[in-house]
Each structure stands twice: as C-alpha cells, then as structure tokens.
Tab-separated table of C-alpha atoms in Angstrom:
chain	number	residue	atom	x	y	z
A	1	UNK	CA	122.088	-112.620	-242.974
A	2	UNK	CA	121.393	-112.823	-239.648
A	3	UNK	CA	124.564	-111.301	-238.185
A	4	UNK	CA	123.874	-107.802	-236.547
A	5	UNK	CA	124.814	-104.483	-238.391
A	6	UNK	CA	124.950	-101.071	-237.111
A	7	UNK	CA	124.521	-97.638	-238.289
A	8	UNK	CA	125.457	-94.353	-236.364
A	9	UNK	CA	123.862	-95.551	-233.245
A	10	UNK	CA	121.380	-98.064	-234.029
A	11	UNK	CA	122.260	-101.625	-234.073
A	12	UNK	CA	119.774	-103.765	-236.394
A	13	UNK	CA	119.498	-107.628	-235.159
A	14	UNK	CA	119.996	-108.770	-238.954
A	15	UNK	CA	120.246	-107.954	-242.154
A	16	UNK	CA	116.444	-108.938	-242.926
A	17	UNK	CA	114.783	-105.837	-243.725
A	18	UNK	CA	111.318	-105.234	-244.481
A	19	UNK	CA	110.758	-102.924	-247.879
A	20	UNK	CA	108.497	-100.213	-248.017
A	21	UNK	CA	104.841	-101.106	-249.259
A	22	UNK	CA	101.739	-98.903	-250.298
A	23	UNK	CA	99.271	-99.845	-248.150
A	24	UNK	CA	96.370	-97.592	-249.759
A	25	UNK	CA	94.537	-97.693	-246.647
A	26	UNK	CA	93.977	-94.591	-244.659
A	27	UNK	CA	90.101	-94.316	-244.067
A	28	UNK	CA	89.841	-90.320	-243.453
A	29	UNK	CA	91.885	-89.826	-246.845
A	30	UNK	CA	93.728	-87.645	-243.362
A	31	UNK	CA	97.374	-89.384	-244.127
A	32	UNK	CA	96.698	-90.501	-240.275
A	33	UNK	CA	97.912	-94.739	-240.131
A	34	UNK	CA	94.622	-97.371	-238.911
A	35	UNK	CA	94.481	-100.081	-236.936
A	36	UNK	CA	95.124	-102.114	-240.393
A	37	UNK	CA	98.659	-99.896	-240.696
A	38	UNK	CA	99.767	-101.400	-236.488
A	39	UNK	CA	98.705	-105.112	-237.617
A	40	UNK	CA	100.343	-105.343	-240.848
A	41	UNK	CA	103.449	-103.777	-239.652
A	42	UNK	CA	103.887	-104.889	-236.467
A	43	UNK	CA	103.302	-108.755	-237.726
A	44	UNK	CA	106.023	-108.469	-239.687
A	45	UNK	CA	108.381	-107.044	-237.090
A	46	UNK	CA	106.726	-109.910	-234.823
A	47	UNK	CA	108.171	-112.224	-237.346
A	48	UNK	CA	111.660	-111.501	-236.941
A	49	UNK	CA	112.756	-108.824	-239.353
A	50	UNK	CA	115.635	-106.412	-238.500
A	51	UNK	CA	113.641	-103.188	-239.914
A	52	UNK	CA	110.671	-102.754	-241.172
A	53	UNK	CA	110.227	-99.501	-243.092
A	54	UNK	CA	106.800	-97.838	-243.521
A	55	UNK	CA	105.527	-97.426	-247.077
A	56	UNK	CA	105.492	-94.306	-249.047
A	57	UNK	CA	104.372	-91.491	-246.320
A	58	UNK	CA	104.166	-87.835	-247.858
A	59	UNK	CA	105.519	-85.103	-246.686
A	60	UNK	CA	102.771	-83.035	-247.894
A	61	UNK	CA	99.073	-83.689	-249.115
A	62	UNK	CA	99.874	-83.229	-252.662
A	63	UNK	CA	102.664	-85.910	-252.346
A	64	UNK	CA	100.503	-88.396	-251.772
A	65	UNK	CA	100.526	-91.184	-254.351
A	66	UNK	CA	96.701	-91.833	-253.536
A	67	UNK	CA	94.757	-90.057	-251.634
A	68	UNK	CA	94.416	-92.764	-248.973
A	69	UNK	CA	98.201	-92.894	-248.663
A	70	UNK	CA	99.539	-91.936	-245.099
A	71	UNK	CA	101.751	-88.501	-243.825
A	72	UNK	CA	103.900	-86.945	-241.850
A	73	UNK	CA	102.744	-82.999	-242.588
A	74	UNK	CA	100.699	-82.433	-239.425
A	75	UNK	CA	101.144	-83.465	-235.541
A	76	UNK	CA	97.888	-85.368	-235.892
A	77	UNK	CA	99.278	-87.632	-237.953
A	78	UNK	CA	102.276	-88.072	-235.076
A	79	UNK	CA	100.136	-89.151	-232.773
A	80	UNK	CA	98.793	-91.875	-234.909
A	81	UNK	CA	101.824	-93.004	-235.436
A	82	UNK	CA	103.077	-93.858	-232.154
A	83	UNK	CA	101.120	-96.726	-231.277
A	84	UNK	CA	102.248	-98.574	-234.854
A	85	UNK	CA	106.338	-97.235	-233.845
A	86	UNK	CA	106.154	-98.721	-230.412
A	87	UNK	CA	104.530	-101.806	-231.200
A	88	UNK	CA	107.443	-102.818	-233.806
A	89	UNK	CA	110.313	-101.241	-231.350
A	90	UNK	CA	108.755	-103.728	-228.827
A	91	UNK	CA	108.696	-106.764	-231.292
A	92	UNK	CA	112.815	-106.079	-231.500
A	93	UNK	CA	112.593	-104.761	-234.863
A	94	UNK	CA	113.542	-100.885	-235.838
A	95	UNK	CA	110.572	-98.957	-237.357
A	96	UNK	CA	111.673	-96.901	-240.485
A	97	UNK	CA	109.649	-94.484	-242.540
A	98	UNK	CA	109.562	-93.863	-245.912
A	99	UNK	CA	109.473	-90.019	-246.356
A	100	UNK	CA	108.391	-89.454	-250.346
A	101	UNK	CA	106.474	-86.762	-252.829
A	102	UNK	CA	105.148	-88.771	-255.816
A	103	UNK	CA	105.600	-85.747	-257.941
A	104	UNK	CA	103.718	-86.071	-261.085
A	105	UNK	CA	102.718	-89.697	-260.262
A	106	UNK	CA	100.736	-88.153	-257.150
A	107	UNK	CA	97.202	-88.161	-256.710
A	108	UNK	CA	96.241	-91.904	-258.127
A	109	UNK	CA	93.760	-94.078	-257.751
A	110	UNK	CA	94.828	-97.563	-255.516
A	111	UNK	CA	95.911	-100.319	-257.777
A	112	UNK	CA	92.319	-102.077	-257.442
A	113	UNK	CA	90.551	-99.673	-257.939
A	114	UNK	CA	88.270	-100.037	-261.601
A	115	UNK	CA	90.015	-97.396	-262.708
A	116	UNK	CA	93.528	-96.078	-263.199
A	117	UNK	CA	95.545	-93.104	-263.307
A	118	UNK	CA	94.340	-89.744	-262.320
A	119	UNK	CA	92.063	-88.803	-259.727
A	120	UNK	CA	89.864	-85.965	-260.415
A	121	UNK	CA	89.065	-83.021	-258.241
A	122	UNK	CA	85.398	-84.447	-258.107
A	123	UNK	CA	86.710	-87.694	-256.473
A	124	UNK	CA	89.430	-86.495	-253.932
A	125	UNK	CA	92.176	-85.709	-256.434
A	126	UNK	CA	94.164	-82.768	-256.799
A	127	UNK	CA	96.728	-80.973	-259.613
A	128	UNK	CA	100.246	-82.700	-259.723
A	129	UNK	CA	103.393	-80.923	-259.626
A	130	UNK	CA	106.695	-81.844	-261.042
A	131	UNK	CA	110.349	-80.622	-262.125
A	132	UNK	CA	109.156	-80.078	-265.654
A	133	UNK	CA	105.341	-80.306	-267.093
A	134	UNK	CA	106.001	-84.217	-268.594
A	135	UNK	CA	103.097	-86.554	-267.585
A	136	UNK	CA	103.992	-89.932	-267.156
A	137	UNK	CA	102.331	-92.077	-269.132
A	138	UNK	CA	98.094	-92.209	-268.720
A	139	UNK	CA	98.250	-89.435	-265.912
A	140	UNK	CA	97.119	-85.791	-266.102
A	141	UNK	CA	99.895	-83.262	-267.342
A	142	UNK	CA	101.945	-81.730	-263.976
A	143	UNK	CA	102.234	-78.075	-263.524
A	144	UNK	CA	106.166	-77.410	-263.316
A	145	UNK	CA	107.085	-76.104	-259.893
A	146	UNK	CA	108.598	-72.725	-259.283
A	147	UNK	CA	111.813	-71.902	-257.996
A	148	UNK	CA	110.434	-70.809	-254.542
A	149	UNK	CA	108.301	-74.513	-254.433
A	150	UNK	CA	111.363	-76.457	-254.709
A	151	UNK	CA	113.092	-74.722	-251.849
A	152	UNK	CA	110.467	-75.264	-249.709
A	153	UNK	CA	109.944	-78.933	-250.731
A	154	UNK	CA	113.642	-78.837	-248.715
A	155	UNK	CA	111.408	-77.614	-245.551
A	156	UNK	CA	108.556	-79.845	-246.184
A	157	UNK	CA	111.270	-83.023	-245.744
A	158	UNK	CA	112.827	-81.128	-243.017
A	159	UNK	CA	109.610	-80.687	-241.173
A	160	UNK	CA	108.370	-84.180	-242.027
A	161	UNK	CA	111.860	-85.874	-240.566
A	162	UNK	CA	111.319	-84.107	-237.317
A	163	UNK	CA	108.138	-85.584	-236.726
A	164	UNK	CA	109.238	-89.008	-237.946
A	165	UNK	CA	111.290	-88.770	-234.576
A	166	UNK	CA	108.648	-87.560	-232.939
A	167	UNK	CA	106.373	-90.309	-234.072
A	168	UNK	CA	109.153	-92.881	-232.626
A	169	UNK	CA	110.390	-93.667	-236.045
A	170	UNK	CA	114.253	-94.419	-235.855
A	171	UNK	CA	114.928	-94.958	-239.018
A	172	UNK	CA	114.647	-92.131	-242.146
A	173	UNK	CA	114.719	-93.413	-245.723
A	174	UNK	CA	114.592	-90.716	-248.600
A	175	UNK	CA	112.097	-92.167	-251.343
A	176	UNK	CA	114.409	-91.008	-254.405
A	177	UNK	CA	113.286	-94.019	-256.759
A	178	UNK	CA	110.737	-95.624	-258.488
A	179	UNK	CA	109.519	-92.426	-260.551
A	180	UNK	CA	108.719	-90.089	-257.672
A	181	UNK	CA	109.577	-86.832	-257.311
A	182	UNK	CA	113.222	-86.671	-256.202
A	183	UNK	CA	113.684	-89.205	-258.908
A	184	UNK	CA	112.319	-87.121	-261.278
A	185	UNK	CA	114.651	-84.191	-260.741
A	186	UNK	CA	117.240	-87.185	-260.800
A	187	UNK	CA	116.478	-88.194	-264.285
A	188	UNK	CA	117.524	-86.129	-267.726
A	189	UNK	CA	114.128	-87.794	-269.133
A	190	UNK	CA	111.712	-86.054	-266.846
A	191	UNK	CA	113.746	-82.958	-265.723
A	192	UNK	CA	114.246	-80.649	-268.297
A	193	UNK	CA	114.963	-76.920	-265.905
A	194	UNK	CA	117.124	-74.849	-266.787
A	195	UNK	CA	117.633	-73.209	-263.669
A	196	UNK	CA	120.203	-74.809	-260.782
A	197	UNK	CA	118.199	-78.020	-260.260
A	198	UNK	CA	117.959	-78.830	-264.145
A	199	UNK	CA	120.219	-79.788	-266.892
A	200	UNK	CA	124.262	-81.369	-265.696
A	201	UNK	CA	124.177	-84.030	-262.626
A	202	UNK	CA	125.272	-81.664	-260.323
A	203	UNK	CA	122.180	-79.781	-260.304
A	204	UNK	CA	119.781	-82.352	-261.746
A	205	UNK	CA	120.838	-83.487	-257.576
A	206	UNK	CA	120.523	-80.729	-255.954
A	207	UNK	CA	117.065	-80.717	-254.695
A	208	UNK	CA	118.134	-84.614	-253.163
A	209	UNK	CA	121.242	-83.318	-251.974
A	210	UNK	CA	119.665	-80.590	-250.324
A	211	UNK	CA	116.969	-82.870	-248.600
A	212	UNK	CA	119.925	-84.996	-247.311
A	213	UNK	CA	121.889	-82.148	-245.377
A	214	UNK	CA	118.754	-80.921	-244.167
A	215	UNK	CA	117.372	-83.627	-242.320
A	216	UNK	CA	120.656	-84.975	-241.332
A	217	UNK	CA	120.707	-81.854	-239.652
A	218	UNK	CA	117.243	-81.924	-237.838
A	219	UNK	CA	117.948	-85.302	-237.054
A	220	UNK	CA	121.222	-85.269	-235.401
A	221	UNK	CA	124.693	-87.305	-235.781
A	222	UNK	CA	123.148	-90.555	-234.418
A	223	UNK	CA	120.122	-90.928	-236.579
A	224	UNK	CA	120.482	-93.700	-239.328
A	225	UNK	CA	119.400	-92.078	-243.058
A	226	UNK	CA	118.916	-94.150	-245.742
A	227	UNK	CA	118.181	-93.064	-249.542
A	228	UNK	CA	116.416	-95.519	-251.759
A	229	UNK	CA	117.384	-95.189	-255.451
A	230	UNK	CA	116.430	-96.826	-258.763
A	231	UNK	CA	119.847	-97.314	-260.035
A	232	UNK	CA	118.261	-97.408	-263.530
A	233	UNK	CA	114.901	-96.172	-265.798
A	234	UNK	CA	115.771	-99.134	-267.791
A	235	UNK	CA	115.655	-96.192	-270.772
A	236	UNK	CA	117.929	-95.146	-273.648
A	237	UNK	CA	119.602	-91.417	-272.487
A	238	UNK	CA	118.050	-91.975	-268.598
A	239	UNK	CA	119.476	-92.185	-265.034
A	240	UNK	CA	121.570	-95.248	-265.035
A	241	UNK	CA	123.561	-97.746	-262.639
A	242	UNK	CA	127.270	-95.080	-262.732
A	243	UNK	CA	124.582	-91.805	-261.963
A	244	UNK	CA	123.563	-93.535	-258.854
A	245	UNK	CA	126.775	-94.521	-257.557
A	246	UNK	CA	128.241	-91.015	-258.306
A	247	UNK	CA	125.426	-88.972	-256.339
A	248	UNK	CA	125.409	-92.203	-253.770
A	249	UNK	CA	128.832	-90.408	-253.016
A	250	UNK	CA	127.549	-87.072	-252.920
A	251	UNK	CA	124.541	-88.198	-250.739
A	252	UNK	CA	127.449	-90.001	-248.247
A	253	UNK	CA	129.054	-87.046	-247.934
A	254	UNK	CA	126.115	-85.076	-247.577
A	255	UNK	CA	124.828	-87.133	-244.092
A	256	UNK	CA	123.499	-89.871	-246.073
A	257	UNK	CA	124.293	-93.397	-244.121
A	258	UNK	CA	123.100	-96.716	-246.818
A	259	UNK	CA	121.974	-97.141	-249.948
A	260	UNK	CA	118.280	-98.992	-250.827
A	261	UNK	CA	118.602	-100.166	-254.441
A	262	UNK	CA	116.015	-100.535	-256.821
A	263	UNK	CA	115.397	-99.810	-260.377
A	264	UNK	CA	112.658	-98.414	-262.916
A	265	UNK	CA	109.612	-96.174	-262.244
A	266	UNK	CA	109.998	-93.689	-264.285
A	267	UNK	CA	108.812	-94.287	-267.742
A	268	UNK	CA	106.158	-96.607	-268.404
A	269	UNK	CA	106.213	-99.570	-271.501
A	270	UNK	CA	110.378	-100.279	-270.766
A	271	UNK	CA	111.772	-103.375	-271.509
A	272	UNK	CA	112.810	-105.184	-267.240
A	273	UNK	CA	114.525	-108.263	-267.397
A	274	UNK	CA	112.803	-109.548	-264.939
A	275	UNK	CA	113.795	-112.853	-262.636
A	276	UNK	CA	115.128	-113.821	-259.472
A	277	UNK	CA	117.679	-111.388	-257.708
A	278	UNK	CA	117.797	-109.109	-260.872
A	279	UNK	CA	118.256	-106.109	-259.200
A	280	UNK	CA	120.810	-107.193	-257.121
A	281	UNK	CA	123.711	-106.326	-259.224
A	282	UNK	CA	122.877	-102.729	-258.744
A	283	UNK	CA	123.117	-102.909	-255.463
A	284	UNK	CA	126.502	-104.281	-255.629
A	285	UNK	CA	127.419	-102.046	-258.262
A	286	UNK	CA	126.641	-99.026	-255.738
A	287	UNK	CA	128.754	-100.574	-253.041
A	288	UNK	CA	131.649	-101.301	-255.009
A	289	UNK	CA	131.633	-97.975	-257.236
A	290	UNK	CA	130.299	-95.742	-254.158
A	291	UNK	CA	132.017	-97.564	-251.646
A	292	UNK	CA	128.893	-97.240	-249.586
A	293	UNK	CA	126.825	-100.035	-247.538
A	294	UNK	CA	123.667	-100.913	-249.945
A	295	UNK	CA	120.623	-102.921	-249.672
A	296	UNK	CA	119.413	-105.175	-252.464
A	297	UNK	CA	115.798	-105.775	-253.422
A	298	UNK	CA	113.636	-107.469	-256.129
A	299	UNK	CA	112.326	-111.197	-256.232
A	300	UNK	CA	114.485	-112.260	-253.675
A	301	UNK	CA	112.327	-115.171	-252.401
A	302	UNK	CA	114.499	-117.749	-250.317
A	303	UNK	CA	116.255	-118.069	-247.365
A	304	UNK	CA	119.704	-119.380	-249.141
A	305	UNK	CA	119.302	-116.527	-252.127
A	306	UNK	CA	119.201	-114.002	-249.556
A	307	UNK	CA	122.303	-115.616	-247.358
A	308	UNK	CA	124.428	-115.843	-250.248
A	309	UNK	CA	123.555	-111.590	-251.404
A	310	UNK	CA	125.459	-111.440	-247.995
A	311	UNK	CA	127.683	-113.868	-247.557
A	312	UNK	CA	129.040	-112.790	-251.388
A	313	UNK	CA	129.823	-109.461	-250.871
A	314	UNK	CA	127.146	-108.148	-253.073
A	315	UNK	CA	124.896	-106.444	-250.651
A	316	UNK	CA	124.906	-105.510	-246.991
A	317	UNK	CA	121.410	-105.881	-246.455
A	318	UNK	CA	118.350	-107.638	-248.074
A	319	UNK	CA	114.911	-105.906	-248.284
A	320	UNK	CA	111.813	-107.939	-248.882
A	321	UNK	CA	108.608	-106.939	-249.857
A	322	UNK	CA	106.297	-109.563	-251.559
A	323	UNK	CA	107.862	-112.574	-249.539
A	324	UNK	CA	107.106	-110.900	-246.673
A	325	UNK	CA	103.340	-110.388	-247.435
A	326	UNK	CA	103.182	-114.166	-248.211
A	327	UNK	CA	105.432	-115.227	-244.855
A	328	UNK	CA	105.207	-112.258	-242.200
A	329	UNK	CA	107.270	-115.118	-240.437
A	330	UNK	CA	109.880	-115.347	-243.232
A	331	UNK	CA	113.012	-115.101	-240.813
A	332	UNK	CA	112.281	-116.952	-238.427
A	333	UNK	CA	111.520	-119.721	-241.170
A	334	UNK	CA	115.047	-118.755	-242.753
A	335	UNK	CA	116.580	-119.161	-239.425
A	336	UNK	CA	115.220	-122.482	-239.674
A	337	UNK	CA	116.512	-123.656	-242.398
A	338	UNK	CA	119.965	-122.187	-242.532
A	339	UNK	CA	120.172	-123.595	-239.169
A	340	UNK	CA	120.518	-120.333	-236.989
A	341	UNK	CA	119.803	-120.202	-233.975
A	342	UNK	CA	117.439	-117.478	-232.500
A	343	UNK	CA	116.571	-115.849	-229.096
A	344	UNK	CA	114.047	-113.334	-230.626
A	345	UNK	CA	110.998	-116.307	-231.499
A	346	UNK	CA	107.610	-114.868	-229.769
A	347	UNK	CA	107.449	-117.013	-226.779
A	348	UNK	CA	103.468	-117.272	-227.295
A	349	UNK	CA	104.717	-119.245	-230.756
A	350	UNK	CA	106.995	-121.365	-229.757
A	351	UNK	CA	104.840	-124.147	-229.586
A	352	UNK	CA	104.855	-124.408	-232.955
A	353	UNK	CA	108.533	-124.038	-233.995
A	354	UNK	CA	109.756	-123.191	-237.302
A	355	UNK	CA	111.142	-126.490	-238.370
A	356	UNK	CA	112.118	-126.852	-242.443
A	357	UNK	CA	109.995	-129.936	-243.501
C-alpha cells in the first residue's frame, strides 16, 4: 500500500487515495471552491494520502448535483482553484478532480437539507436533462437531450479538462458512475435512444468514449486520466460487472489510464449487499477481465484490509472516503501500524507520532 505507483508521468507516493466527496458547500451557488474546500482537502493530503481527488465538479451549471456544488465552466472558477491545487501539491499529495454532469439527478437539494429531491426554479433549481426523459426515483421528469446537446456535452468536458490543468489539477477522473450522466447513457435502464448513443453497448458508450479521446487530447500524452465506474446497478437487465470491463477496454484504448470502481446509483430501492470490502471484487474483476490497473472502494476501513486489496492482487489502488473524514491522518496511522516507515510526516506533528496503541 504504500509502495509508489506511476502513471504516464506522475508518480503517486502510495497507493492511498482519497475518493471524491460532495462537499455541498459553495457559498455564491458560483461553482467557485471556499476556504472550507482548501482546509478539508488539503488536511487530508497533509495526512499522507497519495491523491486526493476533488468531489463531483460540473462541467456546466446544469450538471451540478446541487446548486452549491463546485465547477470548472468559467476561468473564475480557475482561479479559485489554485490556492486549494497548490496547497495539496505542496503537502506531497497529487490533486485530482472529479469532472461530472449529474444528468437527471442534477439540481438537488444537499443531503441535510429538510427536504429532498428536486429543487425548484423558485429556490435556485433548474430543468434536468438526460439521455432519455426517465426520472429517477422522487426527482422531477428530465427533458431528453438532443442530438446537437450531446455533442457538445463532448466540448463542455473538453473545455472543463483544460482548465482543470489550468487550475493546477494533475489528475482527471471521468465521473461515469453512481447514476450520473455518463452512467446513464451507460445503462440499458435509463438510456432508451435510438439514435448512435442509444440501444447496443457500442453506442450506449459512445458519448464516454468520446469524452475520453477528447480530453486525452487537450490534455496531452503525460496527463494521468482516470474513469470511475459503477461496475453494477445492482438491477435485473442493467449495466453489470462484464459491461464495465468490456468498455474499461474501450476507454484504455481510447486514452483512458485506471479504473475507479464502484457500484449502484442508478435506480433507487435495489437490493446492496452491503459489508466490508464489498465492492472490491469489482475492482478486481475489471483488472483481471480488462487487464487494466483499478482502484477499489467501499467500507474499506483498516489499515491491514487495505494492505491485503494490494498485496492480493485484487486492486492497484485503494480509495477512501468515509475513513478519511473520520482520520484525515489515516496513513500515516496505517504506516504505523503496518510498521512502514515514512519520510513524508509534517514535521510541525511529529511531536506527537503515530504510534498503534
């Protein structure tokens, strides 16, 4: 876990990644980060993590999951940016971004909010779009998007990758999972076209494929790309664990470097067997059927569980999320206790070593 691993040109110190996580806290409801965005981030890449990837940042306003989710549409947004990018690149760690479009799950209210599901138009909120008009489950009916409007979602990635670089982001991950919009078009359940992006897997992956050989190509041959997938809707006649290691392979080939696997998202009231490490078999999956590097994700919550997802061959990487909201410090902790040595501890800590009690 904590051996280094390197992609195109960018050498990560381990293989302790930070997931993406919805902050819900722009002020301006601008997409522009806050101070709150350069603490929470750059504590966890002061604690030792070899990436930490932004949340969910849209690539246009109406791709927002909430409408106090951040962006990467206008140069404003760029600016604000930097300070949270160089703060994390200074910690050691390599700042990632997210780039997503929640599609017809867009336009939410924030999880603690009194309500749930849609915003309305009164209250900030705005009409959805998605590949077919399907609402998911308690949210407003999307309007389906044209032809023309998925062609230029390509350009809305395209222009949204260039100013990740810009923003010192040097690390892309395409948010194709958890029910979004490029998952949608991924899934039989929610895409029902019947033009070129609908209807066999071929096209259903077009839009994604599309995305990937466009930003590869506005990033250059060095940049590391990453697509996150949910390998599964956990549904009866969905996207499933063999559709995401088949367009994993297109997506390689495509400029596509690693694979962030997840599941679910797509269809609400489905049946998760939830427990520790249960997504991880996806991941492996992927890599084996793909032969692709992965990451694996989902209630991954100790220092040995994690070591052994590496040391077994089933992942190449381990993303945390809620650990690392509990523990900012988790790796230095699971240094600790796995008996690794470090050179990367904040000096202004060290008083206070991470010793296992």
């Amino acid at each position: 876990m904590f051996d280094p691993i390197t992609l195109r040109g960018t050498t990560f110190r381990n293989r302790l990644w930070v997931a993406p996580m919805c902050q819900y806290s722009v002020d301006r409801e601008d997409g522009a980060p806050t101070d709150w965005h350069l603490v929470h981030l750059g504590a966890l890449a002061r604690g030792g993590a070899g990436a930490v990837i932004s949340e969910a940042t849209a690539v246009v306003p109406e791709g927002r999951i909430s409408p106090q989710d951040t962006g990467l549409w206008n140069d404003e947004q760029v600016e604000a940016w930097k300070p949270v990018t160089a703060f994390v690149r200074g910690q050691g760690s390599v700042p990632g971004v997210q780039l997503a479009h929640a599609g017809r799950k867009a336009s939410t209210f924030r999880p603690w909010s009194d309500v749930q599901g849609t915003v309305p138009a009164s209250e900030g909120g705005w009409p959805t779009v998605a590949p077919s008009a399907v609402a998911f489950e308690g949210y407003d009916e999307p309007r389906e998007l044209t032809h023309d409007e998925v062609v230029g979602l390509v350009e809305a990635f395209r222009s949204a990758a260039r100013r990740s670089v810009e923003a010192g982001f040097e690390l892309i991950e395409l948010h194709a999972a958890h029910g979004y919009l490029l998952h949608q078009f991924l899934s039989p359940l929610s895409n029902q076209r019947t033009d070129e992006f609908g209807g066999s897997l071929e096209n259903r992956a077009r839009l994604l494929l599309d995305v990937v050989r466009a930003v590869r190509a506005e990033v250059g041959d060095g940049y590391p790309l990453l697509v996150r997938f949910s390998a599964t809707d956990w549904a009866e006649g969905g996207w499933d664990e063999d559709d995401t290691a088949t367009v994993a392979a297109w997506s390689r080939e495509a400029g596509a470097d690693f694979f962030d696997i997840s599941t679910g998202g797509l269809v609400a009231g489905v049946s998760i067997p939830v427990g520790l490490g249960y997504q991880v078999r996806f991941a492996e999956h992927v890599r084996r059927q793909a032969d692709v590097e992965t990451g694996a994700v989902g209630l991954i919550v100790s220092a040995r569980q994690a070591d052994e997802v590496i040391s077994s061959g089933q992942a190449d990487v381990v993303l945390m999320a809620r650990e690392f909201l509990r523990d900012p410090h988790f790796p230095l902790r699971a240094a600790a206790e796995l008996g690794v040595e470090l050179d990367y501890v904040p000096a202004q800590y060290q008083r206070a070593p991470f010793r296992v009690s």
